[in-house]
Tab-separated table of C-alpha atoms and ligand atoms in Angstrom:
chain	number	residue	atom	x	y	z
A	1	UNK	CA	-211.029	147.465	-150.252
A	2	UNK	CA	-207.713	147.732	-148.635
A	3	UNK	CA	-205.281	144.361	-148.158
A	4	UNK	CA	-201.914	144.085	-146.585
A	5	UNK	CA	-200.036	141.336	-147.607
A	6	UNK	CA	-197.447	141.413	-145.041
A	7	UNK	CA	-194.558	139.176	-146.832
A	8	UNK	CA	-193.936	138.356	-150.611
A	9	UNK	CA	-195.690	135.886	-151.547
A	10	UNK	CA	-195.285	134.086	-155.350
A	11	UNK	CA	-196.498	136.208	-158.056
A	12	UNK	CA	-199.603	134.443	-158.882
A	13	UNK	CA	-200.903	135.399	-155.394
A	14	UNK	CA	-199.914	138.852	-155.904
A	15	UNK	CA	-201.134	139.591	-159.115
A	16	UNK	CA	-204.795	138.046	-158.337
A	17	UNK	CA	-204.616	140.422	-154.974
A	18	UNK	CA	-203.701	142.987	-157.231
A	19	UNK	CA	-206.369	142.376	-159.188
A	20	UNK	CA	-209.290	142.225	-156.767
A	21	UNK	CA	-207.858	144.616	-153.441
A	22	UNK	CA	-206.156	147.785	-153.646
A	23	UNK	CA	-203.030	146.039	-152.468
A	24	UNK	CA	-200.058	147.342	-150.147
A	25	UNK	CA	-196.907	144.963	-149.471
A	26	UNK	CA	-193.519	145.217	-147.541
A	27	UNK	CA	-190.378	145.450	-148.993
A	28	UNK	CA	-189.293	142.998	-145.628
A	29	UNK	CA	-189.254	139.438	-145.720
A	30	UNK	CA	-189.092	139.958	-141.766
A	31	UNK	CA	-192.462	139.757	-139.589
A	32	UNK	CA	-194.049	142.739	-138.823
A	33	UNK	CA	-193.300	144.360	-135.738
A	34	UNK	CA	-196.053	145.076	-132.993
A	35	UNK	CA	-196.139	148.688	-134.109
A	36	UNK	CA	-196.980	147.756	-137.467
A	37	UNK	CA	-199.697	145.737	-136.989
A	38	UNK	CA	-201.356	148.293	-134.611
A	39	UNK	CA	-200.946	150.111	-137.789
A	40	UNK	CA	-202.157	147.922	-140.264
A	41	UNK	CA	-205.389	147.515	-138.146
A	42	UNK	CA	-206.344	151.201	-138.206
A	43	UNK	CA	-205.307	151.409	-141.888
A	44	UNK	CA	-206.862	148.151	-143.716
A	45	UNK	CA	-209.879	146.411	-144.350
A	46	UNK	CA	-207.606	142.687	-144.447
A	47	UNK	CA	-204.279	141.547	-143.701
A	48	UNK	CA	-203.073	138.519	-144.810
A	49	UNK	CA	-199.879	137.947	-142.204
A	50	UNK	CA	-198.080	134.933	-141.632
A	51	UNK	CA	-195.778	132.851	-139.622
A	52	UNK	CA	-194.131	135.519	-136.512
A	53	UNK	CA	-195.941	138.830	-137.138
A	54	UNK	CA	-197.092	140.425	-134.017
A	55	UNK	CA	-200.592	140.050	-133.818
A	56	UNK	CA	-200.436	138.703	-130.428
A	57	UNK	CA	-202.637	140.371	-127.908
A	58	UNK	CA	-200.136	144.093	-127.398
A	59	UNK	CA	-200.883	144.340	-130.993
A	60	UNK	CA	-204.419	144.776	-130.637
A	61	UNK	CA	-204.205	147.195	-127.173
A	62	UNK	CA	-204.642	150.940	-128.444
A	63	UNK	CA	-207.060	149.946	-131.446
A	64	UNK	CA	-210.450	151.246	-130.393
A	65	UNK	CA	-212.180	149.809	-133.294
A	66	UNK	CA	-209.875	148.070	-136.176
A	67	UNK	CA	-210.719	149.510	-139.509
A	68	UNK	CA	-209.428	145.697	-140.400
A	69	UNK	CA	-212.389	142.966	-140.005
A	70	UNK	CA	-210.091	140.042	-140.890
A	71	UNK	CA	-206.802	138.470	-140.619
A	72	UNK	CA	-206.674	135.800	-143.456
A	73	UNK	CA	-203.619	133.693	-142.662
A	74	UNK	CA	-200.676	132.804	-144.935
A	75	UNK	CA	-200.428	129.169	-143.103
A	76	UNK	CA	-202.655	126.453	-141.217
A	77	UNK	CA	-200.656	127.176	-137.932
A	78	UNK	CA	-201.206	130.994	-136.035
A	79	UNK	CA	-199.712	130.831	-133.288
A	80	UNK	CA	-198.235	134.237	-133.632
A	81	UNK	CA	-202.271	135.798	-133.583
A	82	UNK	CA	-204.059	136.009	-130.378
A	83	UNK	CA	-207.504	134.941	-131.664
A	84	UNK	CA	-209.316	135.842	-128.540
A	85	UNK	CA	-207.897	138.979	-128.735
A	86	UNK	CA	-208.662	139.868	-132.148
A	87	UNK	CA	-212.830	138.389	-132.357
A	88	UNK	CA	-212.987	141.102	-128.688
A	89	UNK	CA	-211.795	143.766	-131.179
A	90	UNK	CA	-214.178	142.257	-133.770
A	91	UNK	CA	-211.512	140.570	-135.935
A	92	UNK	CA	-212.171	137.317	-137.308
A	93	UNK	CA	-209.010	134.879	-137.874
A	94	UNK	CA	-208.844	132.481	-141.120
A	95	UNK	CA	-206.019	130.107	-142.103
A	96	UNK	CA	-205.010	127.330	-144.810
A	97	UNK	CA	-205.614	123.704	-143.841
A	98	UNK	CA	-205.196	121.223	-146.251
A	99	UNK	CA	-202.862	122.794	-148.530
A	100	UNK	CA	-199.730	123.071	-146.303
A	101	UNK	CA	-200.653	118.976	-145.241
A	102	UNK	CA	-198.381	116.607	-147.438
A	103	UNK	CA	-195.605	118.912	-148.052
A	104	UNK	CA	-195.305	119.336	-144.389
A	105	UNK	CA	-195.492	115.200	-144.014
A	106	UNK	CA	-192.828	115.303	-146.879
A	107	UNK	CA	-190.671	117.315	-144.445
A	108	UNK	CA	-191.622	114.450	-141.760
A	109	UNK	CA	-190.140	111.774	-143.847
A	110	UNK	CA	-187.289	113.932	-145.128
A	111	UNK	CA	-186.087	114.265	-141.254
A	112	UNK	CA	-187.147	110.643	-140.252
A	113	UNK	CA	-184.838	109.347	-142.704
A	114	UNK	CA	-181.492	111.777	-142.802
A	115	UNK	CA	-181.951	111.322	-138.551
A	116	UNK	CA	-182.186	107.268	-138.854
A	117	UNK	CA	-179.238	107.549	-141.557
A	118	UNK	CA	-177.250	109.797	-140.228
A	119	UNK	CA	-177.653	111.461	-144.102
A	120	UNK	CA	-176.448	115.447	-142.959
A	121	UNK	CA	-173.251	113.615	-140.979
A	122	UNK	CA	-172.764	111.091	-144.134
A	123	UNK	CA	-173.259	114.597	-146.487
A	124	UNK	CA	-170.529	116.800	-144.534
A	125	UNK	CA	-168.185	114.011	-144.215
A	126	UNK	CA	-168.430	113.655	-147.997
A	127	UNK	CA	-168.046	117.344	-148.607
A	128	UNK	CA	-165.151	117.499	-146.793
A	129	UNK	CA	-162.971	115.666	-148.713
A	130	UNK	CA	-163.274	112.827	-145.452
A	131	UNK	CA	-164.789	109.733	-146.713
A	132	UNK	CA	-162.304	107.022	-146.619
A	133	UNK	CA	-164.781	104.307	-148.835
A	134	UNK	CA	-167.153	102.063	-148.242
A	135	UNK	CA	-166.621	99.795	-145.146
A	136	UNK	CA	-169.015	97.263	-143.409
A	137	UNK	CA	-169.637	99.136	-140.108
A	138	UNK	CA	-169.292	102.688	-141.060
A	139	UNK	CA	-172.163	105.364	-140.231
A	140	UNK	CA	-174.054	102.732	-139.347
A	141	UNK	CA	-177.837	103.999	-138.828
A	142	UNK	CA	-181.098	103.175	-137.151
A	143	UNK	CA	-183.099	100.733	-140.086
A	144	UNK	CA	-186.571	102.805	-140.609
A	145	UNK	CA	-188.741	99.634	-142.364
A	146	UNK	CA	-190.676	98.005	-139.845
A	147	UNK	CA	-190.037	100.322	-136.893
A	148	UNK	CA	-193.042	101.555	-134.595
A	149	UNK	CA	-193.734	105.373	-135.177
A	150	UNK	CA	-195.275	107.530	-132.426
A	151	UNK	CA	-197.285	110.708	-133.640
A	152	UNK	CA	-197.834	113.345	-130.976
A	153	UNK	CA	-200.634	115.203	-132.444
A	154	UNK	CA	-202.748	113.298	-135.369
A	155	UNK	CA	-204.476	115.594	-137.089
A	156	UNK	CA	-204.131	116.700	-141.157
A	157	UNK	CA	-200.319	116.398	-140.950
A	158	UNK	CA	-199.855	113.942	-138.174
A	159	UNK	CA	-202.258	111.313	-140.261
A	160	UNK	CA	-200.545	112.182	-143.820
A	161	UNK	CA	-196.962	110.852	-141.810
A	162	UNK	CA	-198.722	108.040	-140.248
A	163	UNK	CA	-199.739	106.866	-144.280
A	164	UNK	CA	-196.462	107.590	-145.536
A	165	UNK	CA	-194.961	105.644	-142.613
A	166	UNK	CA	-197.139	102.964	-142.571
A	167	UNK	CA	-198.135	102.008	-146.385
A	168	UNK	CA	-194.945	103.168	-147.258
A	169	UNK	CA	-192.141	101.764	-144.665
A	170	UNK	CA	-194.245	99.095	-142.965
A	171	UNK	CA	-194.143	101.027	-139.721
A	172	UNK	CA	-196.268	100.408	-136.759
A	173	UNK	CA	-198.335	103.641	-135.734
A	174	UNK	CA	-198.618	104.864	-132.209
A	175	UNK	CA	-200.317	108.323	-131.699
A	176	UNK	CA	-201.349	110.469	-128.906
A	177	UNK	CA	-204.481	113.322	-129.696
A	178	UNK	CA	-207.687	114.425	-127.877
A	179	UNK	CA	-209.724	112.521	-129.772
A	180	UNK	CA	-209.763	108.328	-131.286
A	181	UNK	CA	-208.890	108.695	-135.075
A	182	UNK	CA	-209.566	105.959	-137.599
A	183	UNK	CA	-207.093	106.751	-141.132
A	184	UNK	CA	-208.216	103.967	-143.130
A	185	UNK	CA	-205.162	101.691	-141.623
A	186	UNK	CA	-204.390	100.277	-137.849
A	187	UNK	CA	-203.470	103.271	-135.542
A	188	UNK	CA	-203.050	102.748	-131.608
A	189	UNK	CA	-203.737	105.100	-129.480
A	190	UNK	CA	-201.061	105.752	-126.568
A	191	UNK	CA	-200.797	108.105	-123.375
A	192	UNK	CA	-197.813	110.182	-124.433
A	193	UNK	CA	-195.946	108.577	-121.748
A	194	UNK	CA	-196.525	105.800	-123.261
A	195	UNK	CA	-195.813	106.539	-126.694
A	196	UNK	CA	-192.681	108.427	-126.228
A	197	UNK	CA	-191.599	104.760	-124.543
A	198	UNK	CA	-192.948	102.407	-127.118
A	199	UNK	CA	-191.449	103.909	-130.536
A	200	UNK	CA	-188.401	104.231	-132.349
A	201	UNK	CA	-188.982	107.177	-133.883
A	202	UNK	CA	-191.249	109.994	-132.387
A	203	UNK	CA	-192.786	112.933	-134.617
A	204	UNK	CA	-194.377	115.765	-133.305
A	205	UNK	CA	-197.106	117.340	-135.084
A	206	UNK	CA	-199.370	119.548	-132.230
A	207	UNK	CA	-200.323	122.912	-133.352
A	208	UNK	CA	-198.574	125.545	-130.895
A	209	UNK	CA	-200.809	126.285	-127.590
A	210	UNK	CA	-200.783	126.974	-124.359
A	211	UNK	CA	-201.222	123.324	-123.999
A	212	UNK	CA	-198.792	122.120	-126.106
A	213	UNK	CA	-195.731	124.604	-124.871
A	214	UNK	CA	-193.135	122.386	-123.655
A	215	UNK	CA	-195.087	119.044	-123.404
A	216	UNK	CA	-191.800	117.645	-124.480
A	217	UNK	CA	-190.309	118.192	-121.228
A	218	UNK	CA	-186.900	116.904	-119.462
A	219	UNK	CA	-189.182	114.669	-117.973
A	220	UNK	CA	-190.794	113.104	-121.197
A	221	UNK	CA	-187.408	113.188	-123.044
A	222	UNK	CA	-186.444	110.584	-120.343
A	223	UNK	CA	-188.791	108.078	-121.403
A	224	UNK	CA	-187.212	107.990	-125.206
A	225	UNK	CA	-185.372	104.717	-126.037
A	226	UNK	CA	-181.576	104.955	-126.257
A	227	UNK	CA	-181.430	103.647	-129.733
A	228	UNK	CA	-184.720	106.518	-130.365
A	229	UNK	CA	-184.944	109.497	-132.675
A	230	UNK	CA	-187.064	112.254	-132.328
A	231	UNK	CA	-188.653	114.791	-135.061
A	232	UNK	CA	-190.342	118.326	-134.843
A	233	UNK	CA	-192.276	119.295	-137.699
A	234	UNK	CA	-194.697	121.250	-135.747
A	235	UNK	CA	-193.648	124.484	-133.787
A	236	UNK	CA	-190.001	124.629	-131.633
A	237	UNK	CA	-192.080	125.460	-128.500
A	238	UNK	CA	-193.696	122.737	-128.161
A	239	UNK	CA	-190.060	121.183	-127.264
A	240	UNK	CA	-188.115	122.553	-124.218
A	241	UNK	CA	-185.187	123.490	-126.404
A	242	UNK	CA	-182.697	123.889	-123.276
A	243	UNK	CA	-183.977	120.429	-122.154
A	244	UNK	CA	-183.657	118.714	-125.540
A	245	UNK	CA	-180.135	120.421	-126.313
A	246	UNK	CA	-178.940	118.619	-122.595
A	247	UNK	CA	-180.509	115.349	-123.693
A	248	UNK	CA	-178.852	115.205	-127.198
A	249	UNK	CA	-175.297	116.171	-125.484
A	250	UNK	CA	-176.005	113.419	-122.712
A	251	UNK	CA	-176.967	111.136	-126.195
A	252	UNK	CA	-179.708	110.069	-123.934
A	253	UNK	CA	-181.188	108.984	-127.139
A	254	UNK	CA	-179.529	108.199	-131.067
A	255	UNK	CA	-180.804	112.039	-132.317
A	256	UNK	CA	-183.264	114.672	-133.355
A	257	UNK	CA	-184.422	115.489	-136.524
A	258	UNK	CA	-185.951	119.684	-136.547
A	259	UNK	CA	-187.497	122.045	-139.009
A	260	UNK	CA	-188.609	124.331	-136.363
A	261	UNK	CA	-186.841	125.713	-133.540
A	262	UNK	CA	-188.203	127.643	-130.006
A	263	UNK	CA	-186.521	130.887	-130.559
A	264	UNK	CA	-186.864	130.936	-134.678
A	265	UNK	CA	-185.000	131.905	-136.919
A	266	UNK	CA	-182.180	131.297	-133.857
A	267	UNK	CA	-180.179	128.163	-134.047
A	268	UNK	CA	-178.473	127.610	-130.760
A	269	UNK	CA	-174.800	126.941	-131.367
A	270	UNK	CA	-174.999	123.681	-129.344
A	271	UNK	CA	-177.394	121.696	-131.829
A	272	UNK	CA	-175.316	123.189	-134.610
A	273	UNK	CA	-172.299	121.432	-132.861
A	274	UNK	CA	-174.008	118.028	-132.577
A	275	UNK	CA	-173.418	115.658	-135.903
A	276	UNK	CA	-176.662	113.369	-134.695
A	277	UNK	CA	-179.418	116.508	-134.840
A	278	UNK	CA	-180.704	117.291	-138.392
A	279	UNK	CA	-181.128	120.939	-139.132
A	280	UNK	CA	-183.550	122.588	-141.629
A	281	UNK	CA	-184.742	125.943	-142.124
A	282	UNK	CA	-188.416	125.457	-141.599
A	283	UNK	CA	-189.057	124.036	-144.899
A	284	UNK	CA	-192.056	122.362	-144.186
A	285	UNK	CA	-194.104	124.033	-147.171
A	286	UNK	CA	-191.777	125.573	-148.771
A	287	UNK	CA	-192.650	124.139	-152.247
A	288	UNK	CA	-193.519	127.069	-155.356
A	289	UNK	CA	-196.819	124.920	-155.539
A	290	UNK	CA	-198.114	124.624	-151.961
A	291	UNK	CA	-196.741	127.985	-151.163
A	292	UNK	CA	-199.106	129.823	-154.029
A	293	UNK	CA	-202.213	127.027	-153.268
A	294	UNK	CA	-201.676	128.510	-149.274
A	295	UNK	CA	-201.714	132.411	-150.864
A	296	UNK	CA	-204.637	130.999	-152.991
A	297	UNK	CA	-206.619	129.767	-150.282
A	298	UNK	CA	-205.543	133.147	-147.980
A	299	UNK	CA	-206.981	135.292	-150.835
A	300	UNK	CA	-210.563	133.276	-151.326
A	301	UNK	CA	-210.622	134.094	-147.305
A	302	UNK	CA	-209.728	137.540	-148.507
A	303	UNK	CA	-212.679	137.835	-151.063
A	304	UNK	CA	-214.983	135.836	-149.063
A	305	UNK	CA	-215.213	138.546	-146.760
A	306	UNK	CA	-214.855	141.185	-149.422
A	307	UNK	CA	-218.236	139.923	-150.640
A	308	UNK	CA	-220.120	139.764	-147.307
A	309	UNK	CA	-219.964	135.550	-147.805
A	310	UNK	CA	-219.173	133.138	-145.188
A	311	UNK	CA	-215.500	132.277	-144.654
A	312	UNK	CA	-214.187	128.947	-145.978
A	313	UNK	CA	-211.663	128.601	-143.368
A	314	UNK	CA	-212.180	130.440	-140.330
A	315	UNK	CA	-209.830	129.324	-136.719
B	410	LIG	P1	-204.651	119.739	-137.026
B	410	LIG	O1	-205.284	119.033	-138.168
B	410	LIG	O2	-205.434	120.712	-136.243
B	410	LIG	O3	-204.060	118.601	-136.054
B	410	LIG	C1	-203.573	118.864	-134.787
B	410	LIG	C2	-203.546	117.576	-133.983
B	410	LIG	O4	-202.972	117.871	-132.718
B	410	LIG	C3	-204.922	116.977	-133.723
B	410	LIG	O5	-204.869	115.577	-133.848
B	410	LIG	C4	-205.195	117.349	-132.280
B	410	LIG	O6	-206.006	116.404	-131.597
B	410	LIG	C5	-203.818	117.326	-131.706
B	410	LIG	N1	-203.718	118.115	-130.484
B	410	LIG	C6	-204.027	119.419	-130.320
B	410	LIG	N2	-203.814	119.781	-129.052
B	410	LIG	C7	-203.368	118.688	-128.413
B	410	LIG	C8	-202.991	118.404	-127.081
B	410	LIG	N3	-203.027	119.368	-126.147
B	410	LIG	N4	-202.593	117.159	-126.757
B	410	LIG	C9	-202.564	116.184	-127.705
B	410	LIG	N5	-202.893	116.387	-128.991
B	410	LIG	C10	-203.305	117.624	-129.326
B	410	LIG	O7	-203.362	120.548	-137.516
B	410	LIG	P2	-202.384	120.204	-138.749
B	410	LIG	O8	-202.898	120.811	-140.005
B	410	LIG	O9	-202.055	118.752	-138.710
B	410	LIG	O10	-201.102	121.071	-138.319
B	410	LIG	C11	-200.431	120.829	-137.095
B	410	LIG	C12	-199.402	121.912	-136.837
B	410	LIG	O11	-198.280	121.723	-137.703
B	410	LIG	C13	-199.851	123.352	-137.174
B	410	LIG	O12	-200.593	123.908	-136.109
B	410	LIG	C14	-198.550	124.076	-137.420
B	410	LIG	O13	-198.090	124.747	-136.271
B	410	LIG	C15	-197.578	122.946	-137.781
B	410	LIG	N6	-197.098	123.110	-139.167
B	410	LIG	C16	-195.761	123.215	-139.411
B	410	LIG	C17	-195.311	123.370	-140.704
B	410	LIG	C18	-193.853	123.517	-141.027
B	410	LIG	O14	-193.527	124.216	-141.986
B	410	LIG	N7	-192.949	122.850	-140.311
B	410	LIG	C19	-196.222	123.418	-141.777
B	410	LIG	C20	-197.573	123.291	-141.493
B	410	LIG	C21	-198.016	123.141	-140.187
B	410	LIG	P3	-207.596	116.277	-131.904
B	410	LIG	O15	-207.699	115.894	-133.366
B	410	LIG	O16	-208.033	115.160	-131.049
B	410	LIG	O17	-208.192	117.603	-131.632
């Protein structure tokens, strides 16, 4: 059986696909471009793409019937797949839940607490040979212990941030999803409204849909508290970048803390310029270990199907 792995993954993953498929790769690290994955779904039997391929519905136009059956996806979120699209062209979708959950909350905390402590600024005044010494009101930050923490979105990731905040900063929890959740510790649900006004520190942890695009707004940046920061841990889109950019210059609120950005892997130049935004390079599960239990769980998707069994993790 035929498998496309569409980006390098660590070689553990590749040598059990290796073992099992007869395997083609890329030599890219870049997505795959709509042309290639009209390709790929003529010419294999599973892909295992990840984050910004192009299997978005033009993909999927021009492929009378796929020789591919299933798209086992490197990562929990797939935005970049149009799942309706694929199951009309009888393509089922998998992903990786659970394994991508507390490295992503890691991420959370990492940005919570270099946004609230100003740590990049503190960092690049250090490297620059500018640090004068300790003084009583320098770089002075927003204290994290005890705040109250709203989570838009409180699913996997959004409840492994609310633990980490709560048990392990003594943070109030605020959270706005679809649904009442009950973690095991006191959560309050909020209207988002609501929530954005409440807390001191916002995280957002949606998946990307047509739902989600943008529900940070100019509007909902306004309710923020002045003294607020926010996080994005989820998907850039789900932030109006242009609107959030304004808001930071205005310093409408203390700063923004992002891992993911709406135009990826572009940085606009004006949140590079700003010394209260916190930049990272998507890094959410970028850890040797969660990166080959994700290819792990992609491949048992991979062999699932391979073996006419049900899939573990279907979308
Ligand atoms: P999940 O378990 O499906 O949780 C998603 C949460 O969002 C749920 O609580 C859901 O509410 C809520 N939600 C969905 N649509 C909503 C809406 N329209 N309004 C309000 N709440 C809504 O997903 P997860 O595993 O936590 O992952 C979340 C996202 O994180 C992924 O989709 C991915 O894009 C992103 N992510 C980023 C990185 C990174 O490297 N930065 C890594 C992993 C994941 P209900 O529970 O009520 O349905």
């Amino acid at each position: 059986m035929r498998l496309l792995i569409s980006r390098a993954l660590p070689d553990r993953v590749m040598a059990a696909a290796a073992e099992r498929f007869e395997l083609s790769t890329r030599d890219l690290d870049a997505p795959m471009s709509v042309e290639e994955c009209r390709a790929a779904l003529g010419e294999q039997d599973v892909i295992i793409p990840t984050l910004g391929d192009a299997f978005r519905a033009p993909a999927f136009e021009g492929v009378e019937t796929p020789r591919c059956k299933l798209l086992a996806n490197f990562g929990v979120g797939y935005n970049h797949i149009d799942v309706a699209a694929a199951r009309a062209k009888g393509v089922a979708v998998t992903n990786t839940p659970g394994a991508v959950t507390d490295a992503t909350a890691d991420i959370a905390m990492t940005l919570i607490l270099m946004t609230a402590r100003r740590a990049g600024e503190g960092e690049r005044i250090v490297r620059k040979g500018e640090w004068g010494g300790w003084a009583p009101t320098q770089m002075l930050g927003l204290h994290v212990t005890g705040k109250t923490v709203a989570i838009i979105g409180m699913g996997r990731i959004g409840q492994a941030i609310a633990r980490r905040c709560h048990l392990g900063f003594d943070c109030r929890i605020l959270y706005t999803a679809r649904s009442d959740k009950d973690p095991g510790f006191p959560v309050e649900r909020r209207e988002m409204k609501d929530a954005l006004a409440e807390a001191d520190i916002v995280v957002m942890a949606v998946p990307a849909t047509p739902e989600t695009h943008h529900m940070i707004d100019a509007e909902a940046l306004k309710s923020l508290q002045s003294h607020a920061i926010l996080v994005n841990i989820a998907r850039g889109d789900v932030i109006d970048e242009a609107a959030l950019i304004d808001a930071l210059q205005a310093k409408r609120f203390a700063g923004a803390g992002l891992d993911v950005y709406e135009f990826e892997p572009k940085v606009p130049a004006e949140l590079i310029a700003m010394e209260h935004v916190t930049l990272l390079p998507h890094l959410g599960t970028s850890t040797l270990e969660v990166r080959e239990a994700m290819g792990m769980m992609a491949l048992e998707n991979a062999i699932a199907f391979a073996e006419g069994r049900d899939l573990p993790n279907p979308v």
